[in-house]
C-alpha cells in the first residue's frame, strides 16, 4: 500500500509531464481522479468497496481502469463511463 496523501498524489500527477488531471470527484471518504489520457485512479477509505478494487481494504492509491470518459462519486459509491 502506498502512503501518499491525496494532496501529494495529485501533486505527483500534475508534476508528471505525461499525466494531466481532467476531473476530480470526491465521495465522503474517497476520491477518484481522471487523467486526460483516460486513466482512472482511486484512493481513500474503502469501507464499502467504493474504490472498485474487489475488496474492502482501505488503500491510498489504486489504478482502476483506462479509457474512461467520465467519473462520479457519491458518499459511499463510485461510477465511471468508458
Tab-separated table of N, CA and C in Angstrom:
chain	number	residue	atom	x	y	z
A	1	UNK	N	0.848	-1.174	0.000
A	1	UNK	CA	0.000	0.000	0.000
A	1	UNK	C	0.889	1.231	0.000
A	2	UNK	N	0.594	2.138	-0.903
A	2	UNK	CA	1.337	3.380	-0.989
A	2	UNK	C	0.921	4.291	0.153
A	3	UNK	N	1.791	5.220	0.548
A	3	UNK	CA	1.479	6.064	1.688
A	3	UNK	C	1.332	7.537	1.327
A	4	UNK	N	1.143	7.848	0.048
A	4	UNK	CA	0.904	9.230	-0.340
A	4	UNK	C	-0.404	9.729	0.266
A	5	UNK	N	-0.444	11.017	0.624
A	5	UNK	CA	-1.715	11.643	0.979
A	5	UNK	C	-2.385	12.061	-0.320
A	6	UNK	N	-3.680	12.354	-0.303
A	6	UNK	CA	-4.337	12.806	-1.535
A	6	UNK	C	-3.659	14.020	-2.168
A	7	UNK	N	-3.248	14.987	-1.377
A	7	UNK	CA	-2.599	16.184	-1.925
A	7	UNK	C	-1.272	15.823	-2.577
A	8	UNK	N	-0.472	14.991	-1.930
A	8	UNK	CA	0.802	14.569	-2.511
A	8	UNK	C	0.580	13.819	-3.812
A	9	UNK	N	-0.464	12.984	-3.861
A	9	UNK	CA	-0.712	12.200	-5.052
A	9	UNK	C	-1.135	13.084	-6.225
A	10	UNK	N	-2.031	14.024	-5.977
A	10	UNK	CA	-2.454	14.940	-7.040
A	10	UNK	C	-1.267	15.759	-7.519
A	11	UNK	N	-0.440	16.232	-6.595
A	11	UNK	CA	0.764	16.981	-6.983
A	11	UNK	C	1.684	16.136	-7.844
A	12	UNK	N	1.866	14.858	-7.504
A	12	UNK	CA	2.703	13.967	-8.312
A	12	UNK	C	2.123	13.780	-9.705
A	13	UNK	N	0.796	13.652	-9.806
A	13	UNK	CA	0.173	13.528	-11.124
A	13	UNK	C	0.394	14.796	-11.947
A	14	UNK	N	0.222	15.957	-11.325
A	14	UNK	CA	0.374	17.222	-12.042
A	14	UNK	C	1.814	17.480	-12.452
A	15	UNK	N	2.757	16.997	-11.672
A	15	UNK	CA	4.172	17.218	-11.977
A	15	UNK	C	4.705	16.250	-13.021
A	16	UNK	N	3.968	15.204	-13.330
A	16	UNK	CA	4.365	14.237	-14.344
A	16	UNK	C	3.919	14.768	-15.698
A	17	UNK	N	4.851	15.049	-16.593
A	17	UNK	CA	4.501	15.658	-17.877
A	17	UNK	C	3.600	14.783	-18.732
A	18	UNK	N	3.514	13.502	-18.438
A	18	UNK	CA	2.659	12.608	-19.211
A	18	UNK	C	1.247	12.491	-18.639
A	19	UNK	N	1.000	13.081	-17.477
A	19	UNK	CA	-0.308	12.977	-16.831
A	19	UNK	C	-0.861	14.366	-16.559
A	20	UNK	N	-2.089	14.591	-16.987
A	20	UNK	CA	-2.781	15.832	-16.657
A	20	UNK	C	-4.145	15.460	-16.106
A	21	UNK	N	-4.491	16.054	-14.982
A	21	UNK	CA	-5.760	15.753	-14.344
A	21	UNK	C	-6.886	16.433	-15.122
A	22	UNK	N	-7.881	15.637	-15.519
A	22	UNK	CA	-9.041	16.145	-16.235
A	22	UNK	C	-10.189	16.438	-15.270
A	23	UNK	N	-10.394	15.520	-14.313
A	23	UNK	CA	-11.518	15.658	-13.396
A	23	UNK	C	-11.200	14.983	-12.074
A	24	UNK	N	-11.682	15.585	-10.989
A	24	UNK	CA	-11.584	15.004	-9.653
A	24	UNK	C	-12.994	14.921	-9.103
A	25	UNK	N	-13.342	13.776	-8.528
A	25	UNK	CA	-14.648	13.603	-7.915
A	25	UNK	C	-14.447	13.057	-6.506
A	26	UNK	N	-15.090	13.689	-5.534
A	26	UNK	CA	-14.882	13.343	-4.127
A	26	UNK	C	-16.139	12.753	-3.506
A	27	UNK	N	-15.980	11.573	-2.923
A	27	UNK	CA	-17.036	10.969	-2.117
A	27	UNK	C	-16.842	11.409	-0.679
A	28	UNK	N	-17.538	10.743	0.246
A	28	UNK	CA	-17.400	11.143	1.644
A	28	UNK	C	-15.980	10.931	2.164
A	29	UNK	N	-15.387	9.775	1.843
A	29	UNK	CA	-14.039	9.469	2.328
A	29	UNK	C	-13.160	8.876	1.243
A	30	UNK	N	-13.466	9.129	-0.034
A	30	UNK	CA	-12.655	8.605	-1.124
A	30	UNK	C	-12.681	9.589	-2.293
A	31	UNK	N	-11.709	9.450	-3.171
A	31	UNK	CA	-11.565	10.368	-4.298
A	31	UNK	C	-11.247	9.576	-5.564
A	32	UNK	N	-11.821	10.000	-6.679
A	32	UNK	CA	-11.453	9.494	-7.995
A	32	UNK	C	-10.765	10.614	-8.752
A	33	UNK	N	-9.722	10.256	-9.500
A	33	UNK	CA	-9.042	11.214	-10.379
A	33	UNK	C	-9.022	10.616	-11.777
A	34	UNK	N	-9.519	11.387	-12.748
A	34	UNK	CA	-9.498	11.005	-14.153
A	34	UNK	C	-8.458	11.866	-14.854
A	35	UNK	N	-7.521	11.226	-15.553
A	35	UNK	CA	-6.500	11.977	-16.276
A	35	UNK	C	-6.901	12.116	-17.742
A	36	UNK	N	-6.275	13.055	-18.445
A	36	UNK	CA	-6.636	13.337	-19.832
A	36	UNK	C	-6.386	12.152	-20.754
A	37	UNK	N	-5.530	11.214	-20.348
A	37	UNK	CA	-5.295	10.026	-21.176
A	37	UNK	C	-6.284	8.901	-20.880
A	38	UNK	N	-7.329	9.181	-20.071
A	38	UNK	CA	-8.374	8.206	-19.802
A	38	UNK	C	-8.085	7.253	-18.665
A	39	UNK	N	-7.017	7.473	-17.919
A	39	UNK	CA	-6.718	6.614	-16.771
A	39	UNK	C	-7.496	7.080	-15.551
A	40	UNK	N	-7.939	6.130	-14.750
A	40	UNK	CA	-8.723	6.406	-13.555
A	40	UNK	C	-7.971	5.910	-12.333
A	41	UNK	N	-7.857	6.779	-11.340
A	41	UNK	CA	-7.185	6.454	-10.087
A	41	UNK	C	-8.174	6.649	-8.944
A	42	UNK	N	-8.128	5.749	-7.962
A	42	UNK	CA	-8.993	5.888	-6.790
A	42	UNK	C	-8.143	5.735	-5.537
A	43	UNK	N	-8.513	6.471	-4.514
A	43	UNK	CA	-7.836	6.306	-3.236
A	43	UNK	C	-8.703	6.844	-2.113
A	44	UNK	N	-8.389	6.400	-0.906
A	44	UNK	CA	-9.130	6.817	0.275
A	44	UNK	C	-9.680	5.621	1.011
A	45	UNK	N	-10.706	5.869	1.796
A	45	UNK	CA	-11.348	4.826	2.579
A	45	UNK	C	-12.114	3.905	1.638
A	46	UNK	N	-12.084	2.631	1.908
A	46	UNK	CA	-12.730	1.641	1.046
A	46	UNK	C	-13.698	0.768	1.840
A	47	UNK	N	-14.252	1.317	2.915
A	47	UNK	CA	-15.093	0.560	3.830
A	47	UNK	C	-16.272	-0.123	3.125
A	48	UNK	N	-16.832	0.508	2.119
A	48	UNK	CA	-17.987	-0.040	1.418
A	48	UNK	C	-17.637	-0.528	0.014
A	49	UNK	N	-16.342	-0.679	-0.285
A	49	UNK	CA	-15.917	-1.148	-1.595
A	49	UNK	C	-15.980	-0.086	-2.673
A	50	UNK	N	-16.053	1.192	-2.274
A	50	UNK	CA	-16.246	2.266	-3.239
A	50	UNK	C	-15.038	2.531	-4.136
A	51	UNK	N	-13.883	1.949	-3.837
A	51	UNK	CA	-12.714	2.147	-4.689
A	51	UNK	C	-12.698	1.202	-5.882
A	52	UNK	N	-13.566	0.217	-5.887
A	52	UNK	CA	-13.693	-0.671	-7.036
A	52	UNK	C	-12.544	-1.633	-7.226
A	53	UNK	N	-11.911	-2.049	-6.123
A	53	UNK	CA	-10.754	-2.936	-6.226
A	53	UNK	C	-11.064	-4.374	-5.837
A	54	UNK	N	-12.321	-4.676	-5.569
A	54	UNK	CA	-12.710	-6.053	-5.312
A	54	UNK	C	-12.649	-6.483	-3.864
A	55	UNK	N	-12.194	-5.639	-2.974
A	55	UNK	CA	-12.236	-5.946	-1.551
A	55	UNK	C	-12.560	-4.667	-0.796
A	56	UNK	N	-12.541	-4.748	0.523
A	56	UNK	CA	-12.922	-3.580	1.308
A	56	UNK	C	-11.777	-3.046	2.162
A	57	UNK	N	-10.545	-3.301	1.755
A	57	UNK	CA	-9.400	-2.787	2.491
A	57	UNK	C	-9.169	-1.325	2.112
A	58	UNK	N	-8.863	-0.462	3.098
A	58	UNK	CA	-8.528	0.912	2.746
A	58	UNK	C	-7.180	0.963	2.030
A	59	UNK	N	-7.076	1.752	0.980
A	59	UNK	CA	-5.827	1.906	0.255
A	59	UNK	C	-5.592	3.378	-0.036
A	60	UNK	N	-4.361	3.721	-0.286
A	60	UNK	CA	-4.028	5.097	-0.600
A	60	UNK	C	-4.238	5.398	-2.071
A	61	UNK	N	-3.748	4.515	-2.943
A	61	UNK	CA	-3.815	4.770	-4.374
A	61	UNK	C	-4.034	3.436	-5.077
A	62	UNK	N	-4.853	3.451	-6.089
A	62	UNK	CA	-5.041	2.227	-6.848
A	62	UNK	C	-5.404	2.565	-8.283
A	63	UNK	N	-4.686	2.007	-9.245
A	63	UNK	CA	-5.043	2.163	-10.649
A	63	UNK	C	-6.249	1.289	-10.908
A	64	UNK	N	-7.301	1.858	-11.488
A	64	UNK	CA	-8.545	1.125	-11.655
A	64	UNK	C	-8.760	0.671	-13.092
A	65	UNK	N	-8.689	1.555	-14.042
A	65	UNK	CA	-9.060	1.206	-15.408
A	65	UNK	C	-8.471	2.245	-16.353
A	66	UNK	N	-8.646	2.033	-17.653
A	66	UNK	CA	-8.202	3.040	-18.610
A	66	UNK	C	-9.302	3.285	-19.636
A	67	UNK	N	-9.110	4.260	-20.497
A	67	UNK	CA	-10.100	4.652	-21.498
A	67	UNK	C	-11.426	5.073	-20.884
A	68	UNK	N	-11.372	5.745	-19.753
A	68	UNK	CA	-12.557	6.240	-19.059
A	68	UNK	C	-12.881	7.629	-19.599
A	69	UNK	N	-14.173	7.926	-19.788
A	69	UNK	CA	-14.556	9.234	-20.318
A	69	UNK	C	-15.169	10.153	-19.268
A	70	UNK	N	-15.756	9.589	-18.199
A	70	UNK	CA	-16.341	10.428	-17.157
A	70	UNK	C	-16.389	9.653	-15.847
A	71	UNK	N	-16.434	10.390	-14.729
A	71	UNK	CA	-16.463	9.787	-13.398
A	71	UNK	C	-17.477	10.512	-12.528
A	72	UNK	N	-17.941	9.823	-11.490
A	72	UNK	CA	-18.826	10.422	-10.492
A	72	UNK	C	-18.686	9.639	-9.194
A	73	UNK	N	-18.905	10.324	-8.092
A	73	UNK	CA	-18.896	9.659	-6.787
A	73	UNK	C	-20.105	10.121	-5.988
A	74	UNK	N	-20.512	9.271	-5.065
A	74	UNK	CA	-21.489	9.625	-4.045
A	74	UNK	C	-20.811	9.410	-2.706
A	75	UNK	N	-21.553	9.511	-1.641
A	75	UNK	CA	-20.951	9.313	-0.323
A	75	UNK	C	-20.240	7.968	-0.220
A	76	UNK	N	-20.886	6.897	-0.679
A	76	UNK	CA	-20.361	5.549	-0.494
A	76	UNK	C	-20.269	4.746	-1.780
A	77	UNK	N	-20.250	5.410	-2.907
A	77	UNK	CA	-20.163	4.679	-4.177
A	77	UNK	C	-19.394	5.505	-5.202
A	78	UNK	N	-18.988	4.838	-6.275
A	78	UNK	CA	-18.280	5.485	-7.377
A	78	UNK	C	-18.797	4.900	-8.695
A	79	UNK	N	-18.647	5.680	-9.752
A	79	UNK	CA	-19.037	5.188	-11.058
A	79	UNK	C	-18.174	5.819	-12.138
A	80	UNK	N	-18.073	5.112	-13.269
A	80	UNK	CA	-17.361	5.676	-14.399
A	80	UNK	C	-17.978	5.211	-15.696
A	81	UNK	N	-17.737	5.968	-16.760
A	81	UNK	CA	-18.230	5.634	-18.093
A	81	UNK	C	-17.033	5.463	-18.997
A	82	UNK	N	-17.012	4.374	-19.758
A	82	UNK	CA	-15.941	4.134	-20.728
A	82	UNK	C	-16.341	4.730	-22.055
